[in-house]
PDB file of C-alpha atoms in Angstrom:
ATOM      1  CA  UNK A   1      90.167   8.562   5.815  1.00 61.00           C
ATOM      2  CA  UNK A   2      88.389  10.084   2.868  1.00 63.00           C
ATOM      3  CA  UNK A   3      87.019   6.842   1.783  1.00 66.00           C
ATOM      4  CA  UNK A   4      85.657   6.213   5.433  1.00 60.00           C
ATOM      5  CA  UNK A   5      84.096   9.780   5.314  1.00 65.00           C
ATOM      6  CA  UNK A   6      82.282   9.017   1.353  1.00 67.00           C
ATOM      7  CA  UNK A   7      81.415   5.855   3.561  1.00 71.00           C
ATOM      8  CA  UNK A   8      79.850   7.178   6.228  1.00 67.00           C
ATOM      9  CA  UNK A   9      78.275  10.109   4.179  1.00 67.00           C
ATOM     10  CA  UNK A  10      76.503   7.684   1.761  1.00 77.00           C
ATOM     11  CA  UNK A  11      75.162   5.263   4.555  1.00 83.00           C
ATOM     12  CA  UNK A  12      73.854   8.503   6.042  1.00 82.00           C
ATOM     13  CA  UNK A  13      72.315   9.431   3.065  1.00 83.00           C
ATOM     14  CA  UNK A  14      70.772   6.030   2.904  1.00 88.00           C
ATOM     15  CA  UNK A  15      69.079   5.882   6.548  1.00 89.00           C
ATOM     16  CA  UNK A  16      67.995   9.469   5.593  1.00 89.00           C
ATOM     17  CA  UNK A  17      65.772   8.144   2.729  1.00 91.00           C
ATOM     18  CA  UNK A  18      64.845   4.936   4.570  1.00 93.00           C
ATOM     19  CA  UNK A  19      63.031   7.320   7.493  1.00 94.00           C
ATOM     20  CA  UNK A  20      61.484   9.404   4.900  1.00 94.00           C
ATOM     21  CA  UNK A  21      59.984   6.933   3.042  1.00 95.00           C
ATOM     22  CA  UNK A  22      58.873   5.303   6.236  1.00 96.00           C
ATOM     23  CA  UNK A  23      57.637   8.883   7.790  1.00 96.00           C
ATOM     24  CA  UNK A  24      55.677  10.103   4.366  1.00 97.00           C
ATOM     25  CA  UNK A  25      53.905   5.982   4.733  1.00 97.00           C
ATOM     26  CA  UNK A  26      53.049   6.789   8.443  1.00 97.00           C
ATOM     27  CA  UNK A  27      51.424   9.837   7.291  1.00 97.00           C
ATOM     28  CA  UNK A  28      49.236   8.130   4.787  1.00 97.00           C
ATOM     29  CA  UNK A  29      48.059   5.968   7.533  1.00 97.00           C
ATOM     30  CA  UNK A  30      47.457   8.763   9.968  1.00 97.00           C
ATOM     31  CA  UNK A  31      45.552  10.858   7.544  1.00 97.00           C
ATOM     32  CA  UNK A  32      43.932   7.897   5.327  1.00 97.00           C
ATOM     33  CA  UNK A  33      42.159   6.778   8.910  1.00 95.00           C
ATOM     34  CA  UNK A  34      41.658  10.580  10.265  1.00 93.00           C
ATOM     35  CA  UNK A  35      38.975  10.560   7.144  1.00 91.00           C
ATOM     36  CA  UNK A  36      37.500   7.336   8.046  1.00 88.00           C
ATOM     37  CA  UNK A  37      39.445   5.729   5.533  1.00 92.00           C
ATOM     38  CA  UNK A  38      36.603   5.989   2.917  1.00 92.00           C
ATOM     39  CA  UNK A  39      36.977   9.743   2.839  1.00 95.00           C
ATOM     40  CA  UNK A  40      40.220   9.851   3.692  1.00 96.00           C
ATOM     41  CA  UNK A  41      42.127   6.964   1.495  1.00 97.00           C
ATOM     42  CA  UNK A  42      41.736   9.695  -1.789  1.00 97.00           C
ATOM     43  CA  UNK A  43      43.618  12.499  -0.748  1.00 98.00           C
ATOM     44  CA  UNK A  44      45.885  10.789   1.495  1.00 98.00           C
ATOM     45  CA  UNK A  45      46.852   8.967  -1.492  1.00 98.00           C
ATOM     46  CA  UNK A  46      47.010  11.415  -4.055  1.00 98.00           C
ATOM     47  CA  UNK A  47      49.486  13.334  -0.772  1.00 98.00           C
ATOM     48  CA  UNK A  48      51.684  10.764  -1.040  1.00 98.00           C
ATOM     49  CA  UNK A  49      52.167  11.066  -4.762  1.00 98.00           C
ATOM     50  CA  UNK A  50      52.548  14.216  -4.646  1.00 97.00           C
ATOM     51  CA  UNK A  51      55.454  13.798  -2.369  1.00 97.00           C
ATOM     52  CA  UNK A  52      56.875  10.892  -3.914  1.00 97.00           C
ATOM     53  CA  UNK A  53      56.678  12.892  -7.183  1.00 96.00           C
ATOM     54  CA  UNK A  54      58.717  15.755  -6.235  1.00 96.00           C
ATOM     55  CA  UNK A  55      61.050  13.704  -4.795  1.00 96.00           C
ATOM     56  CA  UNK A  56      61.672  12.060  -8.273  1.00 95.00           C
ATOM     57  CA  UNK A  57      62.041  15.588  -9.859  1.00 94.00           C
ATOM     58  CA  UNK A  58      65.042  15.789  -7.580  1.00 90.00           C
ATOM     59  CA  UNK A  59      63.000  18.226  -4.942  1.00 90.00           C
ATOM     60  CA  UNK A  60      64.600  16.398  -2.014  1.00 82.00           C
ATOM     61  CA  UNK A  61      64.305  18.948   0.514  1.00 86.00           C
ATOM     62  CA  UNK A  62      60.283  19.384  -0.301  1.00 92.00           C
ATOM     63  CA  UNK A  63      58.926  20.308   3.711  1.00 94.00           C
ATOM     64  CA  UNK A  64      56.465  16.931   3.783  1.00 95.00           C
ATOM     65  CA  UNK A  65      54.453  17.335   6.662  1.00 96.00           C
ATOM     66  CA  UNK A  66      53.261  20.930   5.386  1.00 96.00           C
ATOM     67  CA  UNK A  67      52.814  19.345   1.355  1.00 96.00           C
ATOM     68  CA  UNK A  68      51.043  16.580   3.029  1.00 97.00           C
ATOM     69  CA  UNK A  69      48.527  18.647   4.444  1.00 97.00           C
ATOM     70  CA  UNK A  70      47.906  21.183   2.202  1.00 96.00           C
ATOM     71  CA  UNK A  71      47.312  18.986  -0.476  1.00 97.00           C
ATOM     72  CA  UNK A  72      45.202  17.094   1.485  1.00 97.00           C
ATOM     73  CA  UNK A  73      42.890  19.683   1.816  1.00 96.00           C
ATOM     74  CA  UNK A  74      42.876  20.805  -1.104  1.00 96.00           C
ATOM     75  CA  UNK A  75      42.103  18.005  -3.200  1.00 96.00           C
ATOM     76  CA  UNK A  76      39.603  16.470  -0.579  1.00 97.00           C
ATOM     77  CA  UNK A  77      36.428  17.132  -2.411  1.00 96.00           C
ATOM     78  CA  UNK A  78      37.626  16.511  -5.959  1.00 97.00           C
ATOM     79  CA  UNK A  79      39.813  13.349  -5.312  1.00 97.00           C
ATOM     80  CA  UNK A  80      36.865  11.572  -3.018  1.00 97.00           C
ATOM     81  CA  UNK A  81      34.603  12.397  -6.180  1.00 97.00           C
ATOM     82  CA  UNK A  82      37.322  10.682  -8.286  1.00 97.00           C
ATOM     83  CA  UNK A  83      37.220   7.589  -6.201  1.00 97.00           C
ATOM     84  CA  UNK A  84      33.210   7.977  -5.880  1.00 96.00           C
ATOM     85  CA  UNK A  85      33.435   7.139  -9.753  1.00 96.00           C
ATOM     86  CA  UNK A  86      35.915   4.299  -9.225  1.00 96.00           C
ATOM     87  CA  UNK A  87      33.761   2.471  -6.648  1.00 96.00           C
ATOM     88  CA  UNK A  88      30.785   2.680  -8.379  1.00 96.00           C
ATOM     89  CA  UNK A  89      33.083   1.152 -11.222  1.00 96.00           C
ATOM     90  CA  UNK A  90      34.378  -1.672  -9.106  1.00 96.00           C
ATOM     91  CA  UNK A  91      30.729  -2.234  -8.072  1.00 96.00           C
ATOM     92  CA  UNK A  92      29.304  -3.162 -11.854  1.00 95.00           C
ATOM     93  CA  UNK A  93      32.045  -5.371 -11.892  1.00 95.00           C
ATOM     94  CA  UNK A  94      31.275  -7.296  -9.108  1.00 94.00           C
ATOM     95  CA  UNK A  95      28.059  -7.255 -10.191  1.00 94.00           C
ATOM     96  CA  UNK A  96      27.909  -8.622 -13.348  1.00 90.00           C
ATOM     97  CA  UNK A  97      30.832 -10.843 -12.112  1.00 91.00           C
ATOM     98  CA  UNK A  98      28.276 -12.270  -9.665  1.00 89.00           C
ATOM     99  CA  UNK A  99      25.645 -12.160 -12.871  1.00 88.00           C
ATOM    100  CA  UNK A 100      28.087 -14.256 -15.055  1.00 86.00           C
ATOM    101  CA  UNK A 101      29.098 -16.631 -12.327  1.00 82.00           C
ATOM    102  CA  UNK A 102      24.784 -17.507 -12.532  1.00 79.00           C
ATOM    103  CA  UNK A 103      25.301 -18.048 -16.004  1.00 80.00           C
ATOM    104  CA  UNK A 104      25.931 -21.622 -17.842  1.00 76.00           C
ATOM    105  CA  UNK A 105      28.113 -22.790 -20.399  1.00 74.00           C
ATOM    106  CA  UNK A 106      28.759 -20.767 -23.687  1.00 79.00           C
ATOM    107  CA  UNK A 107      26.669 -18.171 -22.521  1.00 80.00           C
ATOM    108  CA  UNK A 108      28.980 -17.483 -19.690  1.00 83.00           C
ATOM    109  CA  UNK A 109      31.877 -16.995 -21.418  1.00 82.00           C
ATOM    110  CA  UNK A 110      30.197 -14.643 -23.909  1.00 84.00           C
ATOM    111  CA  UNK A 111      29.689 -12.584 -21.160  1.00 86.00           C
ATOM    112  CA  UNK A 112      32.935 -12.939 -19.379  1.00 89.00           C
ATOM    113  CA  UNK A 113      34.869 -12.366 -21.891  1.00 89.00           C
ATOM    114  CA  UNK A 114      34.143  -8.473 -21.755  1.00 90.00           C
ATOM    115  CA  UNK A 115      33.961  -8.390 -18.096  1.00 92.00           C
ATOM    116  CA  UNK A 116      37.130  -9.400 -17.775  1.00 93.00           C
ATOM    117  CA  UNK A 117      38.744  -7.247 -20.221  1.00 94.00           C
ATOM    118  CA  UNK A 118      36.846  -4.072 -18.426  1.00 95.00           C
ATOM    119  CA  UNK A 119      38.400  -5.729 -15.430  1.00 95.00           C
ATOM    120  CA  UNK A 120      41.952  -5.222 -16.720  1.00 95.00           C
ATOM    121  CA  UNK A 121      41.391  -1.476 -18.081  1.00 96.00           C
ATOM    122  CA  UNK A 122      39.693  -0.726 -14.563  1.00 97.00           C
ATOM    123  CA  UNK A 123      43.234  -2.314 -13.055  1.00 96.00           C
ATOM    124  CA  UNK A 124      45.422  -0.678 -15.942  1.00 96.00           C
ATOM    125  CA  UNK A 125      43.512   2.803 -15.417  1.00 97.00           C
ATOM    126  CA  UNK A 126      44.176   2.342 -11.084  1.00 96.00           C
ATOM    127  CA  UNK A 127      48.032   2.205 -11.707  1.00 96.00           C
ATOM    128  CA  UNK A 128      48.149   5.719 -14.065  1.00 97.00           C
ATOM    129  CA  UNK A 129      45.663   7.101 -12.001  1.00 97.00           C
ATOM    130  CA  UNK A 130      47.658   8.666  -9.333  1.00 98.00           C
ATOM    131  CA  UNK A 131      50.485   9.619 -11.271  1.00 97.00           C
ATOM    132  CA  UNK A 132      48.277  11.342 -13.787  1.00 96.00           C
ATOM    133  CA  UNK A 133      45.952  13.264 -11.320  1.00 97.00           C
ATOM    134  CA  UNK A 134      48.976  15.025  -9.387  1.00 97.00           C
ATOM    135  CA  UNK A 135      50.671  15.374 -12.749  1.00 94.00           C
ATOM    136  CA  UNK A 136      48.101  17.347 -15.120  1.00 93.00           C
ATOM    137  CA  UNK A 137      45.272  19.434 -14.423  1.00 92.00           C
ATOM    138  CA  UNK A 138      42.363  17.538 -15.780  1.00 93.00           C
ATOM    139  CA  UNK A 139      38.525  17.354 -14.830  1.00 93.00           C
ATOM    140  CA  UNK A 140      37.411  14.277 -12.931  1.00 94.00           C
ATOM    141  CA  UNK A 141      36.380  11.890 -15.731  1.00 93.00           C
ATOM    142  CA  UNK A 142      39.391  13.063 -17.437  1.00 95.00           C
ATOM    143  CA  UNK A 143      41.666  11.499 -15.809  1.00 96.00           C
ATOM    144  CA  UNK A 144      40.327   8.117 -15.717  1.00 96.00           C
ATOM    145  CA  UNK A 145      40.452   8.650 -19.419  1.00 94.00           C
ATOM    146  CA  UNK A 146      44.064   9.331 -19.764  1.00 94.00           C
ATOM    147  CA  UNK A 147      45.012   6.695 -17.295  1.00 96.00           C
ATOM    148  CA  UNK A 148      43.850   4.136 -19.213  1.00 95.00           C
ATOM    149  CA  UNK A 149      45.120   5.170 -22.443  1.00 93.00           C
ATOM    150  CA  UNK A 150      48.408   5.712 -21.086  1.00 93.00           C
ATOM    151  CA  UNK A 151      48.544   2.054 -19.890  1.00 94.00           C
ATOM    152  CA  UNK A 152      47.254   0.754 -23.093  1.00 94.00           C
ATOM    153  CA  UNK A 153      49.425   2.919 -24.897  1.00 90.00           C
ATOM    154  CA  UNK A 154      52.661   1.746 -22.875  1.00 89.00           C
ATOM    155  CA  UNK A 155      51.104  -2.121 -22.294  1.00 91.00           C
ATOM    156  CA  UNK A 156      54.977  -3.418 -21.901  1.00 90.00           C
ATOM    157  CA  UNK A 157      55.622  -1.320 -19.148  1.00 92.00           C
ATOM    158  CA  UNK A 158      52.401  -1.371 -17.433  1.00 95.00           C
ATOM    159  CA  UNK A 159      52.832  -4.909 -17.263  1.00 95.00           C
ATOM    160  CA  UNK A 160      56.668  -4.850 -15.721  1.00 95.00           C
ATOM    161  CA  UNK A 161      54.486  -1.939 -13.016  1.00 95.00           C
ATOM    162  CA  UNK A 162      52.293  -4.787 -12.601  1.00 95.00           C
ATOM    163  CA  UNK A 163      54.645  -7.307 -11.946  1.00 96.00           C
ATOM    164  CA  UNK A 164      56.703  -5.096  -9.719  1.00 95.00           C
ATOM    165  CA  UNK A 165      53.974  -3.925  -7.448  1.00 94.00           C
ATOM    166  CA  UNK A 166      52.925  -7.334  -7.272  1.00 94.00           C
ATOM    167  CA  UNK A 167      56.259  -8.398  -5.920  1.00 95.00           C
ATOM    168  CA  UNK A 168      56.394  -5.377  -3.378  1.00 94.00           C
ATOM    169  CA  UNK A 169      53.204  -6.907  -2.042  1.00 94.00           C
ATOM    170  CA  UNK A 170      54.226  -9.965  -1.925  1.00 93.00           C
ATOM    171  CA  UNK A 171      57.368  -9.094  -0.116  1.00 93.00           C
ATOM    172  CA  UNK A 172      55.192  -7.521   2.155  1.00 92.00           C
ATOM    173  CA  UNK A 173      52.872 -10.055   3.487  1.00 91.00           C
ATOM    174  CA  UNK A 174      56.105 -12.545   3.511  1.00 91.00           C
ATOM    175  CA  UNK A 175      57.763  -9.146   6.024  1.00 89.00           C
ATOM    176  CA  UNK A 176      54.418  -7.649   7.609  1.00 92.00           C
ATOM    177  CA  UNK A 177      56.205  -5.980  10.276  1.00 91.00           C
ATOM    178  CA  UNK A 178      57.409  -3.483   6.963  1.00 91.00           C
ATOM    179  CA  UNK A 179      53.747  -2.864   6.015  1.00 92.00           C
ATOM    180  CA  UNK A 180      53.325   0.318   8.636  1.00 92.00           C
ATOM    181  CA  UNK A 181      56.367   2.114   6.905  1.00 93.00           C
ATOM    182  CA  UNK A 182      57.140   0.848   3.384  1.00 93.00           C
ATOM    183  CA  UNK A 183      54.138  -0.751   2.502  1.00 94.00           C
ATOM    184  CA  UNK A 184      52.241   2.437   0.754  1.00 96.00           C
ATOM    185  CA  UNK A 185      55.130   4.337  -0.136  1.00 96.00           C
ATOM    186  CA  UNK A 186      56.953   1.672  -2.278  1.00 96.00           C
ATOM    187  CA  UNK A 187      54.389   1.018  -4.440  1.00 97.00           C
ATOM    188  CA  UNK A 188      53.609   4.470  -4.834  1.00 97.00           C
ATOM    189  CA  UNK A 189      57.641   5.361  -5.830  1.00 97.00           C
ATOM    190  CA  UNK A 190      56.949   2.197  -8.284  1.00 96.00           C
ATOM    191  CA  UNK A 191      53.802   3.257 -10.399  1.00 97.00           C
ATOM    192  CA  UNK A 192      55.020   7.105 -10.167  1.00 97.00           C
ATOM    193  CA  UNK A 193      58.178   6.052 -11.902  1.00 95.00           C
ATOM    194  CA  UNK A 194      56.240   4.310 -14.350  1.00 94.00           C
ATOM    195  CA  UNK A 195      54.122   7.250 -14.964  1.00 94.00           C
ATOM    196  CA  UNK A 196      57.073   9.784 -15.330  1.00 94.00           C
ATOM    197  CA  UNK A 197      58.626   7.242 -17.692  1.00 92.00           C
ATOM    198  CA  UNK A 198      55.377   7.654 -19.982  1.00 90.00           C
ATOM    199  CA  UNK A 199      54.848  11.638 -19.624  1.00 91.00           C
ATOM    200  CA  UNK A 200      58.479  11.739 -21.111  1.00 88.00           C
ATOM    201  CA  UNK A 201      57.921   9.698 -23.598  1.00 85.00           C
ATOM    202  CA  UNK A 202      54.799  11.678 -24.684  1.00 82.00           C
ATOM    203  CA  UNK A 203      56.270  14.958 -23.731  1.00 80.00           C
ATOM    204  CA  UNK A 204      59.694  13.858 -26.754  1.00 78.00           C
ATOM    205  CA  UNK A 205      57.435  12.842 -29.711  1.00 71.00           C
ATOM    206  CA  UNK A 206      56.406  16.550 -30.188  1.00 49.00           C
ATOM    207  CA  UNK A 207      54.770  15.276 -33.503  1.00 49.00           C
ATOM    208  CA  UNK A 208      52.096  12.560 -31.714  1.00 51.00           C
ATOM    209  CA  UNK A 209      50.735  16.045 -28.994  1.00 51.00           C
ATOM    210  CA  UNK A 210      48.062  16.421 -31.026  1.00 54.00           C
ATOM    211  CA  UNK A 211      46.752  13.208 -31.143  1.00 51.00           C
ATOM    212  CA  UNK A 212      47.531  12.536 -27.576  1.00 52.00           C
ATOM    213  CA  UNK A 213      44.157  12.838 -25.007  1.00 54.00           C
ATOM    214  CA  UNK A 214      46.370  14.109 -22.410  1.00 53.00           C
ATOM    215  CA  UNK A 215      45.669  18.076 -22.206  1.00 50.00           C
ATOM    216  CA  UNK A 216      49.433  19.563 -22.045  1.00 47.00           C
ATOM    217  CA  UNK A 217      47.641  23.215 -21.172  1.00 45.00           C
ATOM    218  CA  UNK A 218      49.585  23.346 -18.198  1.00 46.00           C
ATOM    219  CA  UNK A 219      51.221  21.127 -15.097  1.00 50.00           C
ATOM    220  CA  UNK A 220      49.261  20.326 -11.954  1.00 52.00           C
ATOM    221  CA  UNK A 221      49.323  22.849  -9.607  1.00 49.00           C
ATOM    222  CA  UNK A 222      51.337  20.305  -7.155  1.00 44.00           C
ATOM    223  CA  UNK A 223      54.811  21.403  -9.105  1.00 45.00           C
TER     224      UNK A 223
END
């Protein structure tokens, strides 16, 4: 009887978490297409990492719909200026990708060469992002900054993030019917764990702070 009862109380636990994860993804949606999606995709984002975050600092009873949409609020003017920058970072890149692909021979490569290693900091610097911004309090441009170093900086373990959020995906389009309620959310619990795995790492070596871009002054106001 007691084992049935641990039984039950685990499986309960376990449908509990599945309809959380699935109602914090629904959210996204809801609030990434009230702004239009290209106003509302930023802080419907950096929402759910907020969320997801707390949730992996063991703050499982954090109220979601009312963190949800006071964050999103909040950060709606500085996180759409965040992704303002990104876009207009993507957009060089397709640019001079379309540039390069003009070129001929060993002049293309010269130039592709760089492009595509600004391609993989702009793709190293997307996965930190998130976790960073609802992390630290940093201005805008600082936070593209430390995302990128702290993928360079951890390169192993950005690329086992890479491969597992490329496996989520592709999980995903193999089980679309899962994309309205896992889709988001799993990748999100994926990269956020990857970025708590690196703040601990630089919060232990005491030593390396000052040396360390990431401004320590204080935790994001999301705590």
């Amino acid at each position: 009887m007691i084992n049935l009862q641990i039984t039950l109380g685990k499986l309960f636990s376990i449908c509990e978490w599945i309809m959380k994860l699935a109602y914090v993804n629904l959210l996204w949606i809801l609030f990434t297409v009230a702004g239009l999606f290209v106003l509302g995709f930023m802080p419907a984002t950096i929402s759910l990492f907020t969320i997801v975050r707390k949730w992996q600092m063991k703050q499982a009873e954090v109220p979601v719909w009312n963190t949800f949409l006071s964050i999103y609020k909040k950060e709606f003017i500085k996180s759409n200026l965040l992704g303002f920058i990104l876009i207009i970072w993507a957009g060089i890149i397709l640019l001079d990708l379309y540039f390069v692909h003009g070129l001929e021979g060993s002049l293309q490569l010269v130039f592709f060469v760089p492009l595509l290693i600004i391609s993989v900091l702009y793709f190293i610097t997307l996965m930190y992002l998130f976790p960073v911004y609802v992390h630290y309090e940093l201005r805008v441009t600082e936070y593209i900054k430390n995302a990128c170093f702290l993928g360079i900086l951890n390169l192993h373990f950005t690329l086992i993030l890479a491969v597992s959020a490329g496996s989520i995906i592709f999980l995903l389009l193999y089980s679309p019917a899962f994309i309205p309620f896992f889709s988001t959310v799993s990748i999100s619990w994926i990269l956020m764990y990857g970025g708590m795995y690196s703040f601990k790492k630089i919060e232990t070596r005491q030593n390396l702070l000052q040396t360390v871009p990431i401004s320590h002054s204080g935790l994001n106001r999301h705590i």
